[in-house]
Amino acid sequence: MRGNAIRGWGLLAAALFLLFFVFLFFRFNDSLLVSEPSGLDVVSLPYVQFDVIDVSYTGATYSVSNNGKGSISFGLDFGIEVLRNKKWIEVPHSDVLTSSIQIELLPEQSESFTCSWENSYGSLSSGQYRLVKYIDAYEDGSPHSYWVACAFIL
């Protein structure tokens, strides 16, 4: 009877060990990313400059500049996409609450921001990525909403 109990514990330990490695494989293997394009209609606005200044595997510092005649506004939230087979694919992430602070840049204003994605995206592997942000631009007094992006390489 005691031999069966030891063998049972050994099988349980082996099963847990296998589950742990399966979890690690799916958690850190970005080749398993969804193969569908993100579907975001990202535009390049001549009066909005969106650049990554500094980047690491767990975060970045980026700047947004308003070179237009009207104000622009945006939140601190962001998305990350990875380039796979010439298509931008949304990087899977966990839902993490972000601050709902709205930033407004008047014409000729620029600001830099630091973002950390370790809690929602984990540590990214090497590759070509882009940050995506949703902005509201007030051209000629009327609001227009756009997705903008800036690429970076790890």
Steps between C-alpha positions, in 0.01 A plus 500: 500500500780739587666436161179598322482825698859589410437415134180714511691797641770451239241504220339810644837675523582403141162629380546832683852530362369441145218754549753755620712462187193512274402825674848645447498396134169673428581802718835586344476362145384795291482283187161397639361849457168527327556507126232756424598859424406748769246673277593844628485769236825672597567831327798730470397854579740767371447716808535227767846366572500179708847356573659244729797665672628208707382140520565185702336158505260617772425865419574812301524875506315667215417852391197654337528836320217711364618693196149591385270798540251332734538310825535123531408281797568141599516271802796328659379159380667331203510179303791299365512323164770277353590468131450141377502408130466868400186544714459676833362258758370599844725364774293297750479661840316484828253772584656748736327813619666815375463856607224685318691828496438691179795698364444806282773649284448844357660595168882488509502304829690177565507263797690185586352205689631178651296183473558159652337196343648230722173447694284468189731374222786353700851530362495523120737286296719635220309623198340797327214659694291815505319693769148601399298783654155640440498878467239768450606786274305824491547618145311817411309475828345159429629182664639207298627174650798302370731212586866600480805278542876511537723202429795372700737204488613284789 
